[in-house]
Amino acid sequence: MTHDERRTATAVGEATTARPRARLIDVATAAGVSPKTVSRVINDEAGVLPGTRDRVLEVVRDLGFVPDRSARELKRREADTIGILIDAISDPFFAALVSVVEELAIADGLSVIFASTGYDAERETAQLDRLTGHRLAGLIVAPVAVPAGVLAGLRNRFPVVTVDRVRPGIDAIVIDDFGAAAEATAALLSHGHRRVAFMGEDVPYPTVSDRLAGYRSALDAAGVAFDPSLVVTHERFREGEAAEASLLLGRSDAPTALLCATSLAAIATVRAIRARGLRMPALISFGDFTLAEVLEPGITYVDHDPRLLGAAAFRRLRHLALHADDAPTRTVVPTRLVPRGSGEVPVAESEKRSGTGSVSASAPIPLRPSDSAGVLPSPAAVALVHPAPVGDVVVAAAAPIGAPS
């Protein structure tokens, strides 16, 4: 083999041996600069001295460094996912809320991931960590125990909006629980009922306590004495939820009307009524539930539309994406009382004759001396005992889901 042939063979051998691909850290080490400086040079950013820039570019050529374009594109890509943290997807309210957020997100070219807390503070923390590990375009959360400070820290990374409950300094989408419960209770009272029970859940949220306060306010406005024995609470998801309702309705002085503070409480109450073959009392559910309209009578309910809440939360997130420095607001979504029959059941004739805590549906409910005599409490009048806090934003009741914010 001649000398030239040996040189050619050596060159071919070297060419077939793949040289390890140079990394950004290799360029930084060879040029005697930091990886950040190399990144600035290859991205043609300012802040690098001309001599340093030339040295880095020379090393880039010598080492044959090629930037990983796929990694750069991934880094530059905008977050396109909305995170949602709710109590439970089995809750009809939150299932509907997630559904409308997903509907709007897809229309905006975004995706949705959700997690549930199961009403547990430790699980909430774990699920929040899991969600925020993703590149989020925004977070919608129904907080259980997470403090405002944690959400404020997340708000520095992406928009955060709470639903159903509030945290100081965080945008919130809520309803007027107090006013809606007062309106529902006043409606029951207007049909002549004086023994109106409150069926709630023992949860650490102000929503139920505000509804209880609204119920008591309506009783007070009508001059009806509050009876604590007519307030029943139960643990959510506990075995035998219907037992308390059964005991309440089986009493000799049973209430003639019930306000169920949640749809789950209403379901437990209806189950108890059906199991014991009891006559349906006047009943209003705070929230609708599946097949409520096909019962006899249909279940009257307070419509705190989760679709309106979800739509308002999504629109606020998208607004904050463009206006991150806006001051937090609390948006109040309207409610309405939807009559289906159960809430309009008058006091039974037998109860009127026996006088067991009831009055004739045609007889006026006694009011306080300061009120006009002989006038039944109206929802509008009762609502005045709880004026809307100053600064709230009120969503139009007829706002369609697809309407601009």
Short mmCIF file of N, CA, C and O in Angstrom, two decimals, residues 154-235:
data_model
loop_
_atom_site.label_atom_id
_atom_site.label_comp_id
_atom_site.label_asym_id
_atom_site.label_seq_id
_atom_site.Cartn_x
_atom_site.Cartn_y
_atom_site.Cartn_z
N LEU A 154 -48.70 30.63 43.03
CA LEU A 154 -48.99 30.05 41.71
C LEU A 154 -49.43 31.14 40.74
O LEU A 154 -49.16 31.05 39.53
N ARG A 155 -50.10 32.16 41.27
CA ARG A 155 -50.59 33.25 40.41
C ARG A 155 -49.43 33.99 39.76
O ARG A 155 -49.62 34.65 38.73
N ASN A 156 -48.24 33.91 40.31
CA ASN A 156 -47.07 34.52 39.69
C ASN A 156 -46.62 33.75 38.45
O ASN A 156 -45.85 34.26 37.64
N ARG A 157 -47.07 32.49 38.33
CA ARG A 157 -46.68 31.65 37.20
C ARG A 157 -47.74 31.61 36.11
O ARG A 157 -47.43 31.55 34.92
N PHE A 158 -49.02 31.63 36.51
CA PHE A 158 -50.12 31.57 35.54
C PHE A 158 -51.38 32.06 36.25
O PHE A 158 -51.44 32.13 37.48
N PRO A 159 -52.41 32.41 35.47
CA PRO A 159 -53.66 32.89 36.10
C PRO A 159 -54.30 31.81 36.97
O PRO A 159 -54.26 30.62 36.64
N VAL A 160 -54.86 32.24 38.10
CA VAL A 160 -55.54 31.34 39.03
C VAL A 160 -56.91 31.92 39.36
O VAL A 160 -57.02 33.11 39.69
N VAL A 161 -57.94 31.10 39.27
CA VAL A 161 -59.30 31.53 39.61
C VAL A 161 -59.93 30.46 40.50
O VAL A 161 -59.85 29.27 40.19
N THR A 162 -60.54 30.87 41.60
CA THR A 162 -61.28 29.93 42.45
C THR A 162 -62.75 29.95 42.05
O THR A 162 -63.27 30.96 41.58
N VAL A 163 -63.42 28.81 42.25
CA VAL A 163 -64.86 28.73 42.00
C VAL A 163 -65.54 28.21 43.26
O VAL A 163 -64.99 27.41 44.00
N ASP A 164 -66.74 28.75 43.50
CA ASP A 164 -67.59 28.31 44.60
C ASP A 164 -67.13 28.81 45.97
O ASP A 164 -67.93 28.97 46.87
N ARG A 165 -65.82 29.03 46.14
CA ARG A 165 -65.25 29.51 47.40
C ARG A 165 -64.21 30.57 47.11
O ARG A 165 -63.68 30.63 46.00
N VAL A 166 -63.93 31.38 48.10
CA VAL A 166 -63.01 32.51 47.87
C VAL A 166 -61.74 32.36 48.70
O VAL A 166 -61.72 31.68 49.73
N ARG A 167 -60.69 32.99 48.20
CA ARG A 167 -59.44 33.16 48.92
C ARG A 167 -59.00 34.60 48.71
O ARG A 167 -59.04 35.11 47.59
N PRO A 168 -58.60 35.29 49.80
CA PRO A 168 -58.20 36.70 49.67
C PRO A 168 -57.10 36.88 48.63
O PRO A 168 -56.14 36.12 48.57
N GLY A 169 -57.29 37.89 47.78
CA GLY A 169 -56.28 38.22 46.79
C GLY A 169 -56.29 37.36 45.55
O GLY A 169 -55.43 37.51 44.68
N ILE A 170 -57.28 36.46 45.43
CA ILE A 170 -57.38 35.58 44.28
C ILE A 170 -58.72 35.81 43.59
O ILE A 170 -59.75 35.94 44.25
N ASP A 171 -58.71 35.86 42.26
CA ASP A 171 -59.96 36.01 41.52
C ASP A 171 -60.91 34.87 41.86
O ASP A 171 -60.48 33.71 41.97
N ALA A 172 -62.19 35.17 42.01
CA ALA A 172 -63.16 34.15 42.42
C ALA A 172 -64.44 34.29 41.62
O ALA A 172 -64.86 35.39 41.27
N ILE A 173 -65.06 33.15 41.34
CA ILE A 173 -66.37 33.09 40.69
C ILE A 173 -67.31 32.39 41.67
O ILE A 173 -67.11 31.22 42.01
N VAL A 174 -68.31 33.09 42.15
CA VAL A 174 -69.18 32.57 43.20
C VAL A 174 -70.63 32.91 42.92
O VAL A 174 -70.95 33.57 41.93
N ILE A 175 -71.51 32.45 43.78
CA ILE A 175 -72.90 32.89 43.79
C ILE A 175 -73.18 33.52 45.15
O ILE A 175 -72.37 33.41 46.07
N ASP A 176 -74.32 34.15 45.26
CA ASP A 176 -74.75 34.70 46.55
C ASP A 176 -75.50 33.60 47.30
O ASP A 176 -76.73 33.50 47.21
N ASP A 177 -74.77 32.74 48.00
CA ASP A 177 -75.39 31.62 48.71
C ASP A 177 -76.42 32.09 49.71
O ASP A 177 -77.50 31.49 49.85
N PHE A 178 -76.09 33.15 50.43
CA PHE A 178 -77.00 33.69 51.44
C PHE A 178 -78.31 34.13 50.80
O PHE A 178 -79.40 33.71 51.21
N GLY A 179 -78.21 34.97 49.78
CA GLY A 179 -79.41 35.51 49.16
C GLY A 179 -80.26 34.45 48.49
O GLY A 179 -81.50 34.49 48.55
N ALA A 180 -79.61 33.47 47.84
CA ALA A 180 -80.36 32.42 47.16
C ALA A 180 -81.11 31.55 48.15
O ALA A 180 -82.27 31.15 47.92
N ALA A 181 -80.48 31.23 49.29
CA ALA A 181 -81.15 30.42 50.31
C ALA A 181 -82.29 31.19 50.96
O ALA A 181 -83.35 30.63 51.27
N ALA A 182 -82.09 32.49 51.15
CA ALA A 182 -83.16 33.32 51.71
C ALA A 182 -84.35 33.35 50.76
O ALA A 182 -85.51 33.26 51.19
N GLU A 183 -84.09 33.47 49.46
CA GLU A 183 -85.17 33.49 48.48
C GLU A 183 -85.94 32.17 48.48
O GLU A 183 -87.17 32.16 48.43
N ALA A 184 -85.21 31.05 48.52
CA ALA A 184 -85.86 29.74 48.50
C ALA A 184 -86.71 29.53 49.75
O ALA A 184 -87.84 29.02 49.68
N THR A 185 -86.16 29.92 50.90
CA THR A 185 -86.91 29.77 52.15
C THR A 185 -88.16 30.64 52.14
O THR A 185 -89.24 30.21 52.57
N ALA A 186 -88.03 31.86 51.64
CA ALA A 186 -89.19 32.76 51.56
C ALA A 186 -90.27 32.18 50.66
O ALA A 186 -91.47 32.34 50.94
N ALA A 187 -89.86 31.49 49.60
CA ALA A 187 -90.84 30.87 48.71
C ALA A 187 -91.63 29.79 49.44
O ALA A 187 -92.85 29.67 49.28
N LEU A 188 -90.96 28.99 50.27
CA LEU A 188 -91.65 27.96 51.05
C LEU A 188 -92.59 28.61 52.06
O LEU A 188 -93.73 28.16 52.25
N LEU A 189 -92.12 29.65 52.71
CA LEU A 189 -92.95 30.34 53.68
C LEU A 189 -94.20 30.95 53.02
O LEU A 189 -95.27 31.00 53.62
N SER A 190 -94.05 31.39 51.78
CA SER A 190 -95.17 32.03 51.10
C SER A 190 -96.31 31.06 50.80
O SER A 190 -97.43 31.49 50.50
N HIS A 191 -96.03 29.75 50.90
CA HIS A 191 -97.08 28.74 50.70
C HIS A 191 -97.69 28.29 52.03
O HIS A 191 -98.36 27.26 52.09
N GLY A 192 -97.43 29.06 53.07
CA GLY A 192 -98.08 28.81 54.35
C GLY A 192 -97.30 27.95 55.32
O GLY A 192 -97.77 27.70 56.43
N HIS A 193 -96.12 27.51 54.97
CA HIS A 193 -95.33 26.64 55.85
C HIS A 193 -94.65 27.45 56.94
O HIS A 193 -94.12 28.52 56.69
N ARG A 194 -94.73 26.89 58.16
CA ARG A 194 -94.04 27.53 59.28
C ARG A 194 -92.97 26.61 59.86
O ARG A 194 -92.03 27.09 60.49
N ARG A 195 -93.11 25.30 59.66
CA ARG A 195 -92.07 24.39 60.11
C ARG A 195 -91.25 23.99 58.88
O ARG A 195 -91.51 23.00 58.20
N VAL A 196 -90.24 24.80 58.62
CA VAL A 196 -89.37 24.61 57.46
C VAL A 196 -88.02 24.11 57.96
O VAL A 196 -87.36 24.78 58.76
N ALA A 197 -87.62 22.94 57.51
CA ALA A 197 -86.35 22.34 57.95
C ALA A 197 -85.23 22.69 56.97
O ALA A 197 -85.47 23.02 55.80
N PHE A 198 -84.02 22.58 57.48
CA PHE A 198 -82.82 22.82 56.67
C PHE A 198 -81.99 21.55 56.68
O PHE A 198 -81.57 21.07 57.73
N MET A 199 -81.78 20.97 55.51
CA MET A 199 -81.02 19.73 55.38
C MET A 199 -79.69 20.07 54.72
O MET A 199 -79.64 20.45 53.54
N GLY A 200 -78.59 19.96 55.47
CA GLY A 200 -77.29 20.36 54.94
C GLY A 200 -76.25 19.27 55.05
O GLY A 200 -76.54 18.11 55.31
N GLU A 201 -75.01 19.67 54.83
CA GLU A 201 -73.88 18.76 54.93
C GLU A 201 -72.83 19.35 55.85
O GLU A 201 -72.65 20.57 55.90
N ASP A 202 -72.17 18.49 56.60
CA ASP A 202 -71.16 18.93 57.54
C ASP A 202 -69.82 19.05 56.82
O ASP A 202 -68.98 18.16 56.88
N VAL A 203 -69.65 20.15 56.08
CA VAL A 203 -68.42 20.38 55.33
C VAL A 203 -67.82 21.71 55.76
O VAL A 203 -68.54 22.63 56.16
N PRO A 204 -66.48 21.84 55.68
CA PRO A 204 -65.83 23.05 56.18
C PRO A 204 -65.80 24.19 55.17
O PRO A 204 -64.78 24.85 54.98
N TYR A 205 -66.90 24.41 54.47
CA TYR A 205 -66.96 25.46 53.47
C TYR A 205 -67.98 26.50 53.88
O TYR A 205 -69.02 26.16 54.45
N PRO A 206 -67.74 27.75 53.56
CA PRO A 206 -68.71 28.80 53.91
C PRO A 206 -69.98 28.71 53.08
O PRO A 206 -70.98 29.34 53.43
N THR A 207 -69.98 27.95 51.99
CA THR A 207 -71.18 27.88 51.15
C THR A 207 -72.38 27.38 51.93
O THR A 207 -73.45 28.00 51.91
N VAL A 208 -72.23 26.25 52.65
CA VAL A 208 -73.35 25.70 53.40
C VAL A 208 -73.72 26.59 54.58
O VAL A 208 -74.89 26.81 54.87
N SER A 209 -72.72 27.12 55.27
CA SER A 209 -73.02 27.99 56.42
C SER A 209 -73.71 29.28 55.96
O SER A 209 -74.59 29.81 56.66
N ASP A 210 -73.33 29.79 54.79
CA ASP A 210 -74.00 30.98 54.26
C ASP A 210 -75.45 30.66 53.89
O ASP A 210 -76.35 31.50 54.07
N ARG A 211 -75.68 29.46 53.38
CA ARG A 211 -77.05 29.07 53.05
C ARG A 211 -77.89 28.91 54.30
O ARG A 211 -79.07 29.28 54.32
N LEU A 212 -77.29 28.39 55.36
CA LEU A 212 -78.00 28.28 56.63
C LEU A 212 -78.33 29.67 57.17
O LEU A 212 -79.43 29.91 57.68
N ALA A 213 -77.38 30.59 57.05
CA ALA A 213 -77.63 31.96 57.50
C ALA A 213 -78.75 32.61 56.70
O ALA A 213 -79.59 33.35 57.24
N GLY A 214 -78.79 32.35 55.39
CA GLY A 214 -79.87 32.89 54.56
C GLY A 214 -81.22 32.32 54.94
O GLY A 214 -82.24 33.04 54.97
N TYR A 215 -81.25 31.03 55.24
CA TYR A 215 -82.47 30.36 55.71
C TYR A 215 -82.97 31.01 57.00
O TYR A 215 -84.15 31.35 57.13
N ARG A 216 -82.05 31.23 57.94
CA ARG A 216 -82.45 31.83 59.21
C ARG A 216 -82.92 33.27 59.01
O ARG A 216 -83.86 33.73 59.68
N SER A 217 -82.28 33.98 58.10
CA SER A 217 -82.67 35.36 57.84
C SER A 217 -84.09 35.44 57.30
O SER A 217 -84.88 36.33 57.68
N ALA A 218 -84.45 34.50 56.41
CA ALA A 218 -85.81 34.49 55.86
C ALA A 218 -86.83 34.17 56.93
O ALA A 218 -87.92 34.77 56.96
N LEU A 219 -86.52 33.24 57.82
CA LEU A 219 -87.42 32.94 58.93
C LEU A 219 -87.63 34.18 59.79
O LEU A 219 -88.76 34.52 60.17
N ASP A 220 -86.54 34.86 60.07
CA ASP A 220 -86.61 36.05 60.92
C ASP A 220 -87.43 37.14 60.25
O ASP A 220 -88.24 37.81 60.90
N ALA A 221 -87.23 37.30 58.94
CA ALA A 221 -87.99 38.33 58.21
C ALA A 221 -89.48 38.04 58.23
O ALA A 221 -90.30 38.96 58.18
N ALA A 222 -89.85 36.76 58.32
CA ALA A 222 -91.26 36.38 58.35
C ALA A 222 -91.81 36.26 59.76
O ALA A 222 -92.98 35.93 59.94
N GLY A 223 -90.97 36.51 60.77
CA GLY A 223 -91.42 36.40 62.15
C GLY A 223 -91.59 34.98 62.62
O GLY A 223 -92.33 34.71 63.57
N VAL A 224 -90.92 34.03 61.96
CA VAL A 224 -91.00 32.62 62.34
C VAL A 224 -89.80 32.28 63.22
O VAL A 224 -88.65 32.50 62.83
N ALA A 225 -90.07 31.74 64.39
CA ALA A 225 -88.99 31.43 65.33
C ALA A 225 -88.09 30.32 64.76
O ALA A 225 -88.57 29.34 64.21
N PHE A 226 -86.81 30.49 64.95
CA PHE A 226 -85.84 29.49 64.50
C PHE A 226 -85.85 28.30 65.45
O PHE A 226 -85.76 28.46 66.67
N ASP A 227 -85.98 27.11 64.91
CA ASP A 227 -85.99 25.88 65.70
C ASP A 227 -84.75 25.06 65.32
O ASP A 227 -84.70 24.47 64.24
N PRO A 228 -83.72 25.01 66.18
CA PRO A 228 -82.49 24.29 65.85
C PRO A 228 -82.70 22.81 65.59
O PRO A 228 -81.90 22.18 64.91
N SER A 229 -83.79 22.23 66.11
CA SER A 229 -84.03 20.80 65.88
C SER A 229 -84.42 20.52 64.44
O SER A 229 -84.43 19.36 64.00
N LEU A 230 -84.74 21.57 63.69
CA LEU A 230 -85.10 21.40 62.29
C LEU A 230 -83.90 21.57 61.35
O LEU A 230 -84.06 21.55 60.13
N VAL A 231 -82.74 21.75 61.93
CA VAL A 231 -81.51 21.84 61.14
C VAL A 231 -80.76 20.52 61.25
O VAL A 231 -80.37 20.11 62.35
N VAL A 232 -80.59 19.85 60.15
CA VAL A 232 -79.94 18.53 60.14
C VAL A 232 -78.76 18.59 59.19
O VAL A 232 -78.87 19.03 58.05
N THR A 233 -77.61 18.15 59.68
CA THR A 233 -76.43 18.06 58.83
C THR A 233 -75.90 16.64 58.87
O THR A 233 -76.12 15.91 59.84
N HIS A 234 -75.23 16.25 57.82
CA HIS A 234 -74.66 14.90 57.77
C HIS A 234 -73.32 14.94 57.06
O HIS A 234 -73.02 15.87 56.33
N GLU A 235 -72.52 13.92 57.31
CA GLU A 235 -71.24 13.80 56.65
C GLU A 235 -71.44 13.43 55.20
O GLU A 235 -72.27 12.58 54.88
#
